[in-house]
Short mmCIF file of C-alpha atoms in Angstrom, two decimals:
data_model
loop_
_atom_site.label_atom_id
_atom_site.label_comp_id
_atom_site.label_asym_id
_atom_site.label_seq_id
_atom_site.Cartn_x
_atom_site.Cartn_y
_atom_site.Cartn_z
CA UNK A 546 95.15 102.43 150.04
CA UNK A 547 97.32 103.78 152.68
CA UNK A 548 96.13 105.65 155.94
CA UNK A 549 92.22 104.00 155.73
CA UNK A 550 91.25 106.09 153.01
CA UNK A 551 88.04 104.96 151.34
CA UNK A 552 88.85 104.22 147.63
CA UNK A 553 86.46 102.81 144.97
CA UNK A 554 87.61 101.63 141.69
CA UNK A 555 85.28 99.68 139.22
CA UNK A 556 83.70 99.34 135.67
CA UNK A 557 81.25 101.51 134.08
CA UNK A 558 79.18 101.26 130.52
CA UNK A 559 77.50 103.53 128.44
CA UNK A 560 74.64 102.46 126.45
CA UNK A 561 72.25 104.47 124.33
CA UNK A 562 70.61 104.60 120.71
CA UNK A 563 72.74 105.99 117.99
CA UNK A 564 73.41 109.21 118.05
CA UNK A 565 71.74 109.88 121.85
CA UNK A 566 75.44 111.44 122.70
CA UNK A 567 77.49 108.52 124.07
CA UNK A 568 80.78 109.19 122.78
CA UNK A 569 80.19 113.27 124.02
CA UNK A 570 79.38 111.99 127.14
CA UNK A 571 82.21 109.68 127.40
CA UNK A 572 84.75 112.64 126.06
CA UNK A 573 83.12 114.86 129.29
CA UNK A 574 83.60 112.26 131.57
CA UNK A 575 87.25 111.29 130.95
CA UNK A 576 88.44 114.71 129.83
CA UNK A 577 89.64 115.55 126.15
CA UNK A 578 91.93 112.94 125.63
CA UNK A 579 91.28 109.15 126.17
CA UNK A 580 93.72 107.65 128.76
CA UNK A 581 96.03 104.17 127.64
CA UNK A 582 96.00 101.74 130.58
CA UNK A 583 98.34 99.26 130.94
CA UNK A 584 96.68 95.95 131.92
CA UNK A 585 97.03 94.69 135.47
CA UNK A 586 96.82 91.04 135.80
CA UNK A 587 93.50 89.16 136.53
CA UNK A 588 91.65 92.72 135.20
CA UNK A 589 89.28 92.65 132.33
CA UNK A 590 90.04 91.41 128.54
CA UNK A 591 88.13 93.67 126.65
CA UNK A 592 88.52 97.31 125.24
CA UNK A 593 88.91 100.15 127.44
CA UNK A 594 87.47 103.45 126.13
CA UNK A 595 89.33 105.89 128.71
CA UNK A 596 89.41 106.43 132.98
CA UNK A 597 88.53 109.09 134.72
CA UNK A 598 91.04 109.71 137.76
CA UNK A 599 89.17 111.12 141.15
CA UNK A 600 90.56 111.61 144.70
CA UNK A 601 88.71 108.99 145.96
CA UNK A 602 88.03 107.27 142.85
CA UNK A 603 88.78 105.41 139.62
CA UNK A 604 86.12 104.53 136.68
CA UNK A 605 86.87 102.59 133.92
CA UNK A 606 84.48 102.98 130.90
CA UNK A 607 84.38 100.08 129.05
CA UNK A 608 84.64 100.84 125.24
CA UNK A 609 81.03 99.07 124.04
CA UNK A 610 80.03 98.12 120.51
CA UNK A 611 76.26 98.97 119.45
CA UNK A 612 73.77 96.53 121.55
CA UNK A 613 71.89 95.66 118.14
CA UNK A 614 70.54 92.24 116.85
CA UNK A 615 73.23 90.41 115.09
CA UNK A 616 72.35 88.64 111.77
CA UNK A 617 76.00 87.32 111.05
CA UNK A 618 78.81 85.76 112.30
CA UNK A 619 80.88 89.11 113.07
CA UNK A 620 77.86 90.74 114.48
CA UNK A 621 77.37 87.76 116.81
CA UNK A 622 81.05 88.14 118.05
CA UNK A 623 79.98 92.09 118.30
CA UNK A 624 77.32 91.58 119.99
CA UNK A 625 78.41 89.19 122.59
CA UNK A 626 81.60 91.69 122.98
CA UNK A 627 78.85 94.52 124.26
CA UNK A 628 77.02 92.16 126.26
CA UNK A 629 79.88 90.90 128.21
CA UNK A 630 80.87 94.50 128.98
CA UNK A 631 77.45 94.67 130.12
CA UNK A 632 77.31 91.84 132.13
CA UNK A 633 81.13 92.94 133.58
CA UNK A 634 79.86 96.39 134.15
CA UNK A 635 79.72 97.63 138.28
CA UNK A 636 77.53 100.56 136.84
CA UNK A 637 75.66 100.93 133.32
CA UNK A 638 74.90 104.16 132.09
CA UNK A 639 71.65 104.14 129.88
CA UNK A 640 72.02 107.11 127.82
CA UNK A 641 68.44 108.80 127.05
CA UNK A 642 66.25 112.09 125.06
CA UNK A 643 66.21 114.39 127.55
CA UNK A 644 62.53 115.64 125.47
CA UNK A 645 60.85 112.26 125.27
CA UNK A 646 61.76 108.62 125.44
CA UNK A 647 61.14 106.95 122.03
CA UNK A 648 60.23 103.04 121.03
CA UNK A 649 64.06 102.97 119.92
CA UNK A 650 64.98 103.65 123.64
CA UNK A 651 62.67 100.75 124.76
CA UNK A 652 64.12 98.62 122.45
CA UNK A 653 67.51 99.00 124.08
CA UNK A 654 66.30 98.74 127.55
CA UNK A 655 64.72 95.47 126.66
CA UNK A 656 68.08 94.24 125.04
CA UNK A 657 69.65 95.26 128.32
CA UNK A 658 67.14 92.50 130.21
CA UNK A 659 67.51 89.98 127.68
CA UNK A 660 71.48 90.23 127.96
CA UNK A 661 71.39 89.94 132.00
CA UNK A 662 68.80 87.09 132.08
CA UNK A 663 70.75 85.29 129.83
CA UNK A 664 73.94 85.57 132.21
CA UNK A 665 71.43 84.92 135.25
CA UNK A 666 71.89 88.34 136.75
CA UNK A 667 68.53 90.13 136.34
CA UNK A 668 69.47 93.85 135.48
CA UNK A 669 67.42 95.17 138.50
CA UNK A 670 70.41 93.77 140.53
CA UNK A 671 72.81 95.94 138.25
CA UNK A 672 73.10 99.76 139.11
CA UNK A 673 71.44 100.96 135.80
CA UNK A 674 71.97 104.99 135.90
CA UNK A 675 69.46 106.84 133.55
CA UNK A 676 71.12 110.03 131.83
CA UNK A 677 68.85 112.48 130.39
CA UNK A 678 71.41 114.29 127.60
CA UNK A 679 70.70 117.53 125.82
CA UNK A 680 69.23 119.59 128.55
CA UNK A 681 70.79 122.58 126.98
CA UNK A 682 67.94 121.82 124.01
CA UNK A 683 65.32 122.40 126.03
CA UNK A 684 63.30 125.86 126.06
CA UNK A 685 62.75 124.88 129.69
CA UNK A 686 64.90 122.65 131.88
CA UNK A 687 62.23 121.73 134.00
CA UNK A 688 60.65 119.92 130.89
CA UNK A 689 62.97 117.18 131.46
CA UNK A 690 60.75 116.45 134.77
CA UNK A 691 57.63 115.05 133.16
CA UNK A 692 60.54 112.54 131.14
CA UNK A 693 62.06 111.24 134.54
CA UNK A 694 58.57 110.75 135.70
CA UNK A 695 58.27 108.19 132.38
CA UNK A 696 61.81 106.68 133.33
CA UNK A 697 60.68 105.84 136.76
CA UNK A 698 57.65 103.71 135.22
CA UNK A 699 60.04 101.33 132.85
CA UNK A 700 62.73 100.61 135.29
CA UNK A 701 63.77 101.15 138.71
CA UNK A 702 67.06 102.90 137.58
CA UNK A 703 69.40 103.04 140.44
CA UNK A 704 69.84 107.36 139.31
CA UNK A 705 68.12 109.78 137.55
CA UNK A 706 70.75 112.69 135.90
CA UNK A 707 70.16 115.67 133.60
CA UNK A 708 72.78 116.24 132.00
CA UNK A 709 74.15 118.18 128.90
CA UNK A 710 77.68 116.34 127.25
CA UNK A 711 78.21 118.87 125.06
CA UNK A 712 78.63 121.99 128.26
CA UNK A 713 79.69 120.06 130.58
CA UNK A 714 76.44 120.62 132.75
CA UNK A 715 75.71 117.95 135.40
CA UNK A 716 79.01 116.00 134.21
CA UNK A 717 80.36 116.38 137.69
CA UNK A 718 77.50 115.34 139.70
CA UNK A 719 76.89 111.99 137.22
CA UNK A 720 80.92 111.18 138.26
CA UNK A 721 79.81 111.06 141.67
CA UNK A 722 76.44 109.26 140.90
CA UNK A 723 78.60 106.72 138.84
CA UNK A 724 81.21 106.40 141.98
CA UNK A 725 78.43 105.38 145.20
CA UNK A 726 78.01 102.30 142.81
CA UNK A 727 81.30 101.48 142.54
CA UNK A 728 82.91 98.52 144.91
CA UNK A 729 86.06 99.64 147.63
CA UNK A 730 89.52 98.41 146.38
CA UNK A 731 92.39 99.77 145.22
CA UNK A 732 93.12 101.20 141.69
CA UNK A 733 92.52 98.49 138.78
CA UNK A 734 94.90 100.28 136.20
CA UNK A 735 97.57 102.82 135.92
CA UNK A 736 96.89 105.74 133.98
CA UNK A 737 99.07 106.22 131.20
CA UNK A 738 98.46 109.73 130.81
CA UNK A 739 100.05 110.30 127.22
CA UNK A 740 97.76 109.80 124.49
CA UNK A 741 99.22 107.46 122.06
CA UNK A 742 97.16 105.32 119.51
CA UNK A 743 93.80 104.77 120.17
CA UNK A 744 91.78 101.86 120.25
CA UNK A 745 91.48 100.60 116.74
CA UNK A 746 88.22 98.87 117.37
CA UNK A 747 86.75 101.52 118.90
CA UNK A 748 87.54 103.90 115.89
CA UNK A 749 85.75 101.00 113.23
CA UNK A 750 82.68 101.04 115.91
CA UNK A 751 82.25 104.38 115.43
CA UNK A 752 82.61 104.82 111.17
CA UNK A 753 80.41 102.01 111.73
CA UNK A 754 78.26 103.50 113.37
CA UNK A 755 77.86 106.40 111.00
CA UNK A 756 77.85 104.38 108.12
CA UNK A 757 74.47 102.20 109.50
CA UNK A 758 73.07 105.99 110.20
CA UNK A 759 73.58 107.12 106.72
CA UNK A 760 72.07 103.64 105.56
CA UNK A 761 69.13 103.23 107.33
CA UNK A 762 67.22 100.56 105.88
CA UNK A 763 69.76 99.85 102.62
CA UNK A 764 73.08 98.67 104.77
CA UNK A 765 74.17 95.45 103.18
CA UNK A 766 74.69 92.76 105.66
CA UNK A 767 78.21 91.61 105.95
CA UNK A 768 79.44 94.98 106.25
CA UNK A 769 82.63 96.14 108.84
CA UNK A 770 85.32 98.48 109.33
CA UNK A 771 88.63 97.39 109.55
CA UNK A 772 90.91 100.33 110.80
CA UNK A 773 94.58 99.66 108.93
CA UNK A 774 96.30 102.43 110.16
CA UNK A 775 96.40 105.34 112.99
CA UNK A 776 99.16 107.83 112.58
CA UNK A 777 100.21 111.38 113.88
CA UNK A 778 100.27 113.59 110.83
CA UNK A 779 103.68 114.23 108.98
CA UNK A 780 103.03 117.98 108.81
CA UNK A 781 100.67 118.38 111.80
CA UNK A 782 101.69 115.80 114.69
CA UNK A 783 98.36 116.68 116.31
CA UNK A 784 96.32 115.44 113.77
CA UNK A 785 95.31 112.06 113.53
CA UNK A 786 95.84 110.42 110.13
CA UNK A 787 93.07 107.41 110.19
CA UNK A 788 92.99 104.86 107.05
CA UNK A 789 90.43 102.45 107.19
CA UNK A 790 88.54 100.29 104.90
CA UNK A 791 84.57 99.53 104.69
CA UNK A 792 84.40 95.94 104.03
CA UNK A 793 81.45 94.39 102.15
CA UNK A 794 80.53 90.91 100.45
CA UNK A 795 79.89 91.76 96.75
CA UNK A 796 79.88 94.78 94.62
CA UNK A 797 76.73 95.88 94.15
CA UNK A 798 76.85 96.57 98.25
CA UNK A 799 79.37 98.71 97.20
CA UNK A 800 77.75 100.76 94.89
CA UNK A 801 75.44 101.32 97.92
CA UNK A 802 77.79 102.60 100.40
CA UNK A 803 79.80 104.61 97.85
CA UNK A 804 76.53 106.24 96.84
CA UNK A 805 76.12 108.49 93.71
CA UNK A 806 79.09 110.24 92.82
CA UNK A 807 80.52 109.04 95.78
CA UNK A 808 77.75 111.18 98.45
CA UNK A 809 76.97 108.72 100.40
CA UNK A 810 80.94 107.56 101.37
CA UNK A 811 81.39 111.17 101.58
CA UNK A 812 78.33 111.54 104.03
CA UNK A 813 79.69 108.81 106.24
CA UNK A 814 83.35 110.02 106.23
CA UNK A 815 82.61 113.49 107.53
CA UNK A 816 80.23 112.43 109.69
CA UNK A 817 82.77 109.77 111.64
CA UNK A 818 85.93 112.44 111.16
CA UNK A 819 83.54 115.19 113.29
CA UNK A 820 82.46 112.21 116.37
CA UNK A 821 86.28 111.31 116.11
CA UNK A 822 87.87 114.49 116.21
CA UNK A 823 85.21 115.26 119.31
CA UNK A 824 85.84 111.72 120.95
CA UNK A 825 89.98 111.60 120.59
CA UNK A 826 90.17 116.15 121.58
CA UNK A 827 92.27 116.34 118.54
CA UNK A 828 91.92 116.77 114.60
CA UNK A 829 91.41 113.84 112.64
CA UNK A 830 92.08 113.35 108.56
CA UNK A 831 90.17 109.73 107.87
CA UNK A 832 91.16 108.16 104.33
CA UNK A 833 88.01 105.93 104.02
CA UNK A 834 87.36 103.46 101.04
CA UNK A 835 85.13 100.37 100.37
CA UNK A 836 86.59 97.06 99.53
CA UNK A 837 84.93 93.62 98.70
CA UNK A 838 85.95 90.50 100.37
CA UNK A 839 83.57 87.91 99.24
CA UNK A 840 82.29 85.70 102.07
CA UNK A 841 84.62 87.40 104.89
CA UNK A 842 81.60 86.70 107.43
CA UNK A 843 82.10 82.81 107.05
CA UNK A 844 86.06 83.17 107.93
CA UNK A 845 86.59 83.07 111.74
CA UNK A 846 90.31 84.17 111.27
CA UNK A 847 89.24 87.48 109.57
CA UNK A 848 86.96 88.49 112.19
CA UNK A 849 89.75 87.22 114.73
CA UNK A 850 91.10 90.31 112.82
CA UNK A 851 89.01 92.53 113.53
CA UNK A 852 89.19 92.16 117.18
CA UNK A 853 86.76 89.40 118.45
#
């Protein structure tokens, strides 16, 4: 950068249970509508969720799959997809209650050391960031106090942030937590401010996502979303016209996702349209179905199709 300016540019990853507010908190970082990079040469291979442009400044968020245990061959290639953006990361953003960590949060934090030993880069050498979301539920702010004080005794996280996604609160200040941890150099990407298609993987991570929610113990293994189409609407060219397909291994883990009279499909559909529409800053129509492919996990070139 010209003129001695100090400029920092690096990677940044959010982690977090289900439904803790990562894609909200993404969406408030990077504005309402995700950024398409073009690739610069040596930078990294995987998925990029969106950049957030600053004076002095440019984050990339990596765009993460769930950090759960795999038990088949696409949720190996998932999961070693999310650790390698973990591993990659210059900062990692470990999204947590804001009320009251919970076993589910451990869990995750001990995932996060198990994926850094394994690359030989203990995660105390990693800028870890701990983000306390949902302040704006709290009767009191200064409840959130007594939480921190927990944080502090399960990790020596590199920041401690209150924040609320959903106003906007803290947002700002987290940027400029995120950028101290960044490395000087130049810009890694351009910003290619129109939005255009999204990330298809990112939009099957998310129905995913929501479909394992509305599961909870019944989710059939060998189950993935494989996004076939993302169009602007023919009547409404704001609107995002989504068709994807829930793939399972035999019928009867059909029957389970569709549900009763269809309730559970419906349940999972309106429940990825709302994160999508929130995540993408636009409306979103999602034409969702469930369709058997019998032994899909044991074919490397289908889940070479679905991104990995």
């Amino acid at each position: 950068m010209s003129g001695g300016a100090l400029f920092r540019s690096g990677y940044a990853t959010i982690v977090g249970r289900p439904n803790i507010g990562k894609s909200t908190l993404l969406n408030a970082l990077i504005g309402r509508k995700a950024s398409i990079v073009s690739r610069v040469p040596g930078t990294t291979r995987f998925s990029i969720a969106g950049i957030r442009e600053m004076p002095d400044a440019q984050i990339i968020f990596f765009d993460t799959p769930g950090i759960y245990r795999p038990h088949n061959e696409l949720e190996s290639a998932m999961y070693a997809h999310a650790c390698q953006s973990v591993v990659d990361a210059d900062a990692v953003l470990f999204v947590l209650p804001s009320n009251g960590i919970t076993d589910g949060d451990l869990e995750i934090l001990g995932r996060l050391r198990d994926i850094a030993r394994d690359a030989g880069r203990p995660l105390d050498r990693t800028p870890v960031l701990a983000v306390f979301n949902k302040i704006d539920l709290l009767e009191d702010r200064a409840q959130v106090l007594p939480v921190i004080e927990r944080a502090r005794g399960i990790h020596p996280f590199a920041e401690y942030v209150p924040v609320s996604a959903l106003k906007g609160d803290n947002v700002e200040r987290l940027a400029q937590a995120i950028v101290g941890h960044l490395p000087e150099r130049e810009r890694l990407f351009r910003d290619d401010s129109a939005l255009r298609l999204p990330e298809r993987l990112h939009i099957a991570e998310i129905i995913r996502e929501k479909a394992f929610h509305k599961l909870y113990q019944e989710v059939p293994q060998g189950t993935a979303v494989v996004v076939e189409d993302v169009r602007p609407g023919d009547r409404n060219p704001e609107m995002l016209v989504i068709t994807a397909n829930i793939i399972v291994e035999r019928d009867n883990h059909k029957a389970i996702i569709i549900g009763e009279k269809g309730a559970r499909l419906t349940a999972i559909g309106r429940a990825a349209r709302e994160e999508l529409s929130a995540v993408l800053g636009r409306p979103v129509f999602l034409q969702l179905q469930v369709v058997v492919r019998e032994r899909w996990t044991k074919r490397p070139e289908f889940i070479r199709q679905l991104g990995y």
